[in-house]
Amino acid sequence: MLEYALPLQAGGEFLYWAIVFFVLAIIAAAVGARGVAGISMEIARIFVLVFIVLAIVALLL
């Protein structure tokens, strides 16, 4: 089964999850859940940074 596994894309997955957590943070902020909004924004920020680093590494290779 492992031979059919797709390799992790250089950044597409991270960018997707960053957008998901950003939208979650916007919704949480709109309904007043500041703790959830803050945590979601922090996770989204980390995913965007990972995406940028992986994109730069992919461009250099």
CSV table of N, CA, C and O in Angstrom, one decimal:
chain,number,residue,atom,x,y,z
A,1,MET,N,0.8,-1.2,0.0
A,1,MET,CA,0.0,0.0,0.0
A,1,MET,C,0.9,1.3,0.0
A,1,MET,O,0.5,2.3,-0.5
A,2,LEU,N,2.0,1.2,0.6
A,2,LEU,CA,2.9,2.4,0.6
A,2,LEU,C,3.4,2.8,-0.8
A,2,LEU,O,3.8,3.9,-1.0
A,3,GLU,N,3.5,1.8,-1.7
A,3,GLU,CA,4.0,2.1,-3.0
A,3,GLU,C,3.1,3.0,-3.8
A,3,GLU,O,3.4,3.6,-4.8
A,4,TYR,N,1.8,3.1,-3.3
A,4,TYR,CA,0.8,3.9,-4.0
A,4,TYR,C,0.7,5.3,-3.3
A,4,TYR,O,-0.1,6.1,-3.8
A,5,ALA,N,1.4,5.5,-2.2
A,5,ALA,CA,1.3,6.8,-1.5
A,5,ALA,C,1.9,7.9,-2.4
A,5,ALA,O,3.0,7.7,-2.9
A,6,LEU,N,1.2,9.0,-2.4
A,6,LEU,CA,1.8,10.2,-3.1
A,6,LEU,C,2.8,10.9,-2.2
A,6,LEU,O,2.5,11.1,-1.0
A,7,PRO,N,3.8,11.4,-2.7
A,7,PRO,CA,4.8,12.2,-1.9
A,7,PRO,C,4.1,13.5,-1.5
A,7,PRO,O,3.3,14.0,-2.2
A,8,LEU,N,4.6,14.0,-0.4
A,8,LEU,CA,4.1,15.3,0.1
A,8,LEU,C,4.5,16.4,-0.9
A,8,LEU,O,5.6,16.5,-1.3
A,9,GLN,N,3.5,17.1,-1.4
A,9,GLN,CA,3.8,18.2,-2.3
A,9,GLN,C,4.6,19.3,-1.6
A,9,GLN,O,4.5,19.5,-0.4
A,10,ALA,N,5.4,20.1,-2.3
A,10,ALA,CA,6.3,21.0,-1.7
A,10,ALA,C,5.6,22.1,-0.9
A,10,ALA,O,6.2,22.7,-0.1
A,11,GLY,N,4.4,22.3,-1.1
A,11,GLY,CA,3.7,23.4,-0.3
A,11,GLY,C,2.2,23.5,-0.5
A,11,GLY,O,1.6,24.2,0.2
A,12,GLY,N,1.7,22.7,-1.4
A,12,GLY,CA,0.2,22.8,-1.7
A,12,GLY,C,-0.6,22.5,-0.5
A,12,GLY,O,-1.6,23.2,-0.2
A,13,GLU,N,-0.2,21.5,0.2
A,13,GLU,CA,-1.0,21.0,1.4
A,13,GLU,C,-0.9,22.1,2.5
A,13,GLU,O,-1.9,22.4,3.2
A,14,PHE,N,0.3,22.7,2.7
A,14,PHE,CA,0.4,23.7,3.8
A,14,PHE,C,-0.4,24.9,3.5
A,14,PHE,O,-1.0,25.5,4.4
A,15,LEU,N,-0.4,25.3,2.2
A,15,LEU,CA,-1.1,26.5,1.8
A,15,LEU,C,-2.6,26.3,2.0
A,15,LEU,O,-3.4,27.1,2.5
A,16,TYR,N,-3.1,25.1,1.6
A,16,TYR,CA,-4.5,24.7,1.8
A,16,TYR,C,-4.9,24.8,3.3
A,16,TYR,O,-5.9,25.4,3.6
A,17,TRP,N,-4.1,24.2,4.2
A,17,TRP,CA,-4.4,24.2,5.6
A,17,TRP,C,-4.3,25.6,6.2
A,17,TRP,O,-5.0,26.0,7.1
A,18,ALA,N,-3.4,26.4,5.7
A,18,ALA,CA,-3.3,27.8,6.2
A,18,ALA,C,-4.5,28.6,5.8
A,18,ALA,O,-5.1,29.3,6.7
A,19,ILE,N,-5.1,28.4,4.6
A,19,ILE,CA,-6.3,29.0,4.3
A,19,ILE,C,-7.5,28.6,5.1
A,19,ILE,O,-8.3,29.3,5.6
A,20,VAL,N,-7.5,27.2,5.4
A,20,VAL,CA,-8.6,26.7,6.2
A,20,VAL,C,-8.6,27.3,7.6
A,20,VAL,O,-9.6,27.7,8.1
A,21,PHE,N,-7.4,27.4,8.2
A,21,PHE,CA,-7.3,27.9,9.6
A,21,PHE,C,-7.5,29.4,9.6
A,21,PHE,O,-8.1,30.0,10.6
A,22,PHE,N,-7.2,30.1,8.5
A,22,PHE,CA,-7.5,31.5,8.4
A,22,PHE,C,-9.0,31.8,8.4
A,22,PHE,O,-9.5,32.7,9.1
A,23,VAL,N,-9.7,31.0,7.6
A,23,VAL,CA,-11.1,31.2,7.5
A,23,VAL,C,-11.8,30.8,8.8
A,23,VAL,O,-12.7,31.5,9.3
A,24,LEU,N,-11.3,29.8,9.5
A,24,LEU,CA,-11.8,29.4,10.8
A,24,LEU,C,-11.6,30.5,11.8
A,24,LEU,O,-12.4,30.8,12.6
A,25,ALA,N,-10.4,31.2,11.7
A,25,ALA,CA,-10.1,32.3,12.6
A,25,ALA,C,-11.1,33.5,12.3
A,25,ALA,O,-11.6,34.1,13.3
A,26,ILE,N,-11.4,33.8,11.1
A,26,ILE,CA,-12.3,34.8,10.7
A,26,ILE,C,-13.7,34.5,11.3
A,26,ILE,O,-14.3,35.4,11.9
A,27,ILE,N,-14.1,33.3,11.1
A,27,ILE,CA,-15.5,32.9,11.6
A,27,ILE,C,-15.5,33.0,13.1
A,27,ILE,O,-16.5,33.5,13.7
A,28,ALA,N,-14.5,32.5,13.8
A,28,ALA,CA,-14.4,32.5,15.2
A,28,ALA,C,-14.4,33.9,15.8
A,28,ALA,O,-15.0,34.2,16.8
A,29,ALA,N,-13.7,34.8,15.1
A,29,ALA,CA,-13.7,36.2,15.5
A,29,ALA,C,-15.0,36.9,15.3
A,29,ALA,O,-15.4,37.7,16.1
A,30,ALA,N,-15.7,36.5,14.3
A,30,ALA,CA,-17.0,37.1,14.0
A,30,ALA,C,-18.1,36.7,15.1
A,30,ALA,O,-18.9,37.5,15.4
A,31,VAL,N,-17.9,35.5,15.6
A,31,VAL,CA,-18.9,35.1,16.6
A,31,VAL,C,-18.4,35.3,18.1
A,31,VAL,O,-19.1,35.0,19.0
A,32,GLY,N,-17.2,35.9,18.2
A,32,GLY,CA,-16.7,36.3,19.5
A,32,GLY,C,-15.9,35.4,20.2
A,32,GLY,O,-15.6,35.6,21.4
A,33,ALA,N,-15.4,34.3,19.6
A,33,ALA,CA,-14.6,33.3,20.2
A,33,ALA,C,-13.1,33.7,20.0
A,33,ALA,O,-12.4,33.2,19.1
A,34,ARG,N,-12.6,34.7,20.8
A,34,ARG,CA,-11.3,35.2,20.6
A,34,ARG,C,-10.2,34.2,20.8
A,34,ARG,O,-9.2,34.3,20.1
A,35,GLY,N,-10.3,33.3,21.7
A,35,GLY,CA,-9.3,32.3,22.0
A,35,GLY,C,-9.1,31.4,20.8
A,35,GLY,O,-8.0,31.1,20.3
A,36,VAL,N,-10.2,30.9,20.2
A,36,VAL,CA,-10.2,30.1,19.0
A,36,VAL,C,-9.6,30.8,17.8
A,36,VAL,O,-8.8,30.3,17.1
A,37,ALA,N,-10.0,32.1,17.7
A,37,ALA,CA,-9.5,32.9,16.6
A,37,ALA,C,-8.0,33.1,16.7
A,37,ALA,O,-7.3,33.0,15.7
A,38,GLY,N,-7.5,33.4,17.9
A,38,GLY,CA,-6.1,33.6,18.0
A,38,GLY,C,-5.3,32.4,17.8
A,38,GLY,O,-4.3,32.4,17.1
A,39,ILE,N,-5.8,31.2,18.2
A,39,ILE,CA,-5.0,30.0,18.0
A,39,ILE,C,-5.1,29.6,16.5
A,39,ILE,O,-4.1,29.2,15.9
A,40,SER,N,-6.2,29.8,15.9
A,40,SER,CA,-6.3,29.5,14.4
A,40,SER,C,-5.4,30.4,13.6
A,40,SER,O,-4.8,30.0,12.6
A,41,MET,N,-5.3,31.7,14.0
A,41,MET,CA,-4.5,32.6,13.2
A,41,MET,C,-3.0,32.2,13.4
A,41,MET,O,-2.2,32.3,12.5
A,42,GLU,N,-2.6,31.8,14.6
A,42,GLU,CA,-1.3,31.4,14.9
A,42,GLU,C,-0.9,30.1,14.0
A,42,GLU,O,0.2,30.0,13.4
A,43,ILE,N,-1.8,29.2,14.0
A,43,ILE,CA,-1.6,28.0,13.2
A,43,ILE,C,-1.5,28.3,11.7
A,43,ILE,O,-0.6,27.8,11.0
A,44,ALA,N,-2.4,29.2,11.2
A,44,ALA,CA,-2.3,29.6,9.8
A,44,ALA,C,-1.0,30.3,9.5
A,44,ALA,O,-0.4,30.1,8.5
A,45,ARG,N,-0.6,31.2,10.4
A,45,ARG,CA,0.7,31.9,10.2
A,45,ARG,C,1.9,30.9,10.1
A,45,ARG,O,2.7,31.0,9.2
A,46,ILE,N,1.9,29.9,11.0
A,46,ILE,CA,2.9,28.8,10.9
A,46,ILE,C,2.9,28.1,9.6
A,46,ILE,O,3.9,27.9,9.0
A,47,PHE,N,1.7,27.7,9.1
A,47,PHE,CA,1.6,27.0,7.9
A,47,PHE,C,2.0,27.9,6.7
A,47,PHE,O,2.7,27.4,5.8
A,48,VAL,N,1.7,29.1,6.7
A,48,VAL,CA,2.2,30.0,5.6
A,48,VAL,C,3.7,30.1,5.6
A,48,VAL,O,4.3,30.1,4.6
A,49,LEU,N,4.3,30.2,6.8
A,49,LEU,CA,5.8,30.3,6.9
A,49,LEU,C,6.4,29.0,6.4
A,49,LEU,O,7.4,29.0,5.6
A,50,VAL,N,5.8,27.9,6.7
A,50,VAL,CA,6.3,26.6,6.2
A,50,VAL,C,6.2,26.5,4.7
A,50,VAL,O,7.1,26.1,4.0
A,51,PHE,N,5.1,27.0,4.2
A,51,PHE,CA,4.8,27.0,2.8
A,51,PHE,C,5.9,27.8,2.1
A,51,PHE,O,6.5,27.4,1.1
A,52,ILE,N,6.2,29.0,2.6
A,52,ILE,CA,7.1,29.9,2.0
A,52,ILE,C,8.5,29.3,2.0
A,52,ILE,O,9.2,29.3,1.0
A,53,VAL,N,8.9,28.7,3.1
A,53,VAL,CA,10.2,28.1,3.2
A,53,VAL,C,10.3,26.9,2.2
A,53,VAL,O,11.3,26.8,1.5
A,54,LEU,N,9.3,26.0,2.1
A,54,LEU,CA,9.3,24.9,1.2
A,54,LEU,C,9.3,25.4,-0.2
A,54,LEU,O,9.9,24.8,-1.1
A,55,ALA,N,8.6,26.4,-0.5
A,55,ALA,CA,8.5,27.0,-1.9
A,55,ALA,C,9.9,27.5,-2.3
A,55,ALA,O,10.4,27.2,-3.4
A,56,ILE,N,10.6,28.2,-1.4
A,56,ILE,CA,12.0,28.7,-1.7
A,56,ILE,C,12.9,27.5,-1.9
A,56,ILE,O,13.7,27.5,-2.9
A,57,VAL,N,12.9,26.5,-1.1
A,57,VAL,CA,13.7,25.3,-1.2
A,57,VAL,C,13.4,24.6,-2.5
A,57,VAL,O,14.4,24.2,-3.2
A,58,ALA,N,12.2,24.5,-2.9
A,58,ALA,CA,11.8,23.9,-4.1
A,58,ALA,C,12.3,24.6,-5.4
A,58,ALA,O,12.7,24.1,-6.4
A,59,LEU,N,12.3,26.0,-5.3
A,59,LEU,CA,12.8,26.8,-6.4
A,59,LEU,C,14.3,26.7,-6.5
A,59,LEU,O,14.8,26.8,-7.6
A,60,LEU,N,15.0,26.5,-5.4
A,60,LEU,CA,16.5,26.4,-5.4
A,60,LEU,C,16.9,25.0,-5.9
A,60,LEU,O,18.1,24.9,-6.4
A,61,LEU,N,16.1,24.0,-5.8
A,61,LEU,CA,16.5,22.6,-6.2
A,61,LEU,C,16.3,22.4,-7.6
A,61,LEU,O,15.8,22.5,-8.4
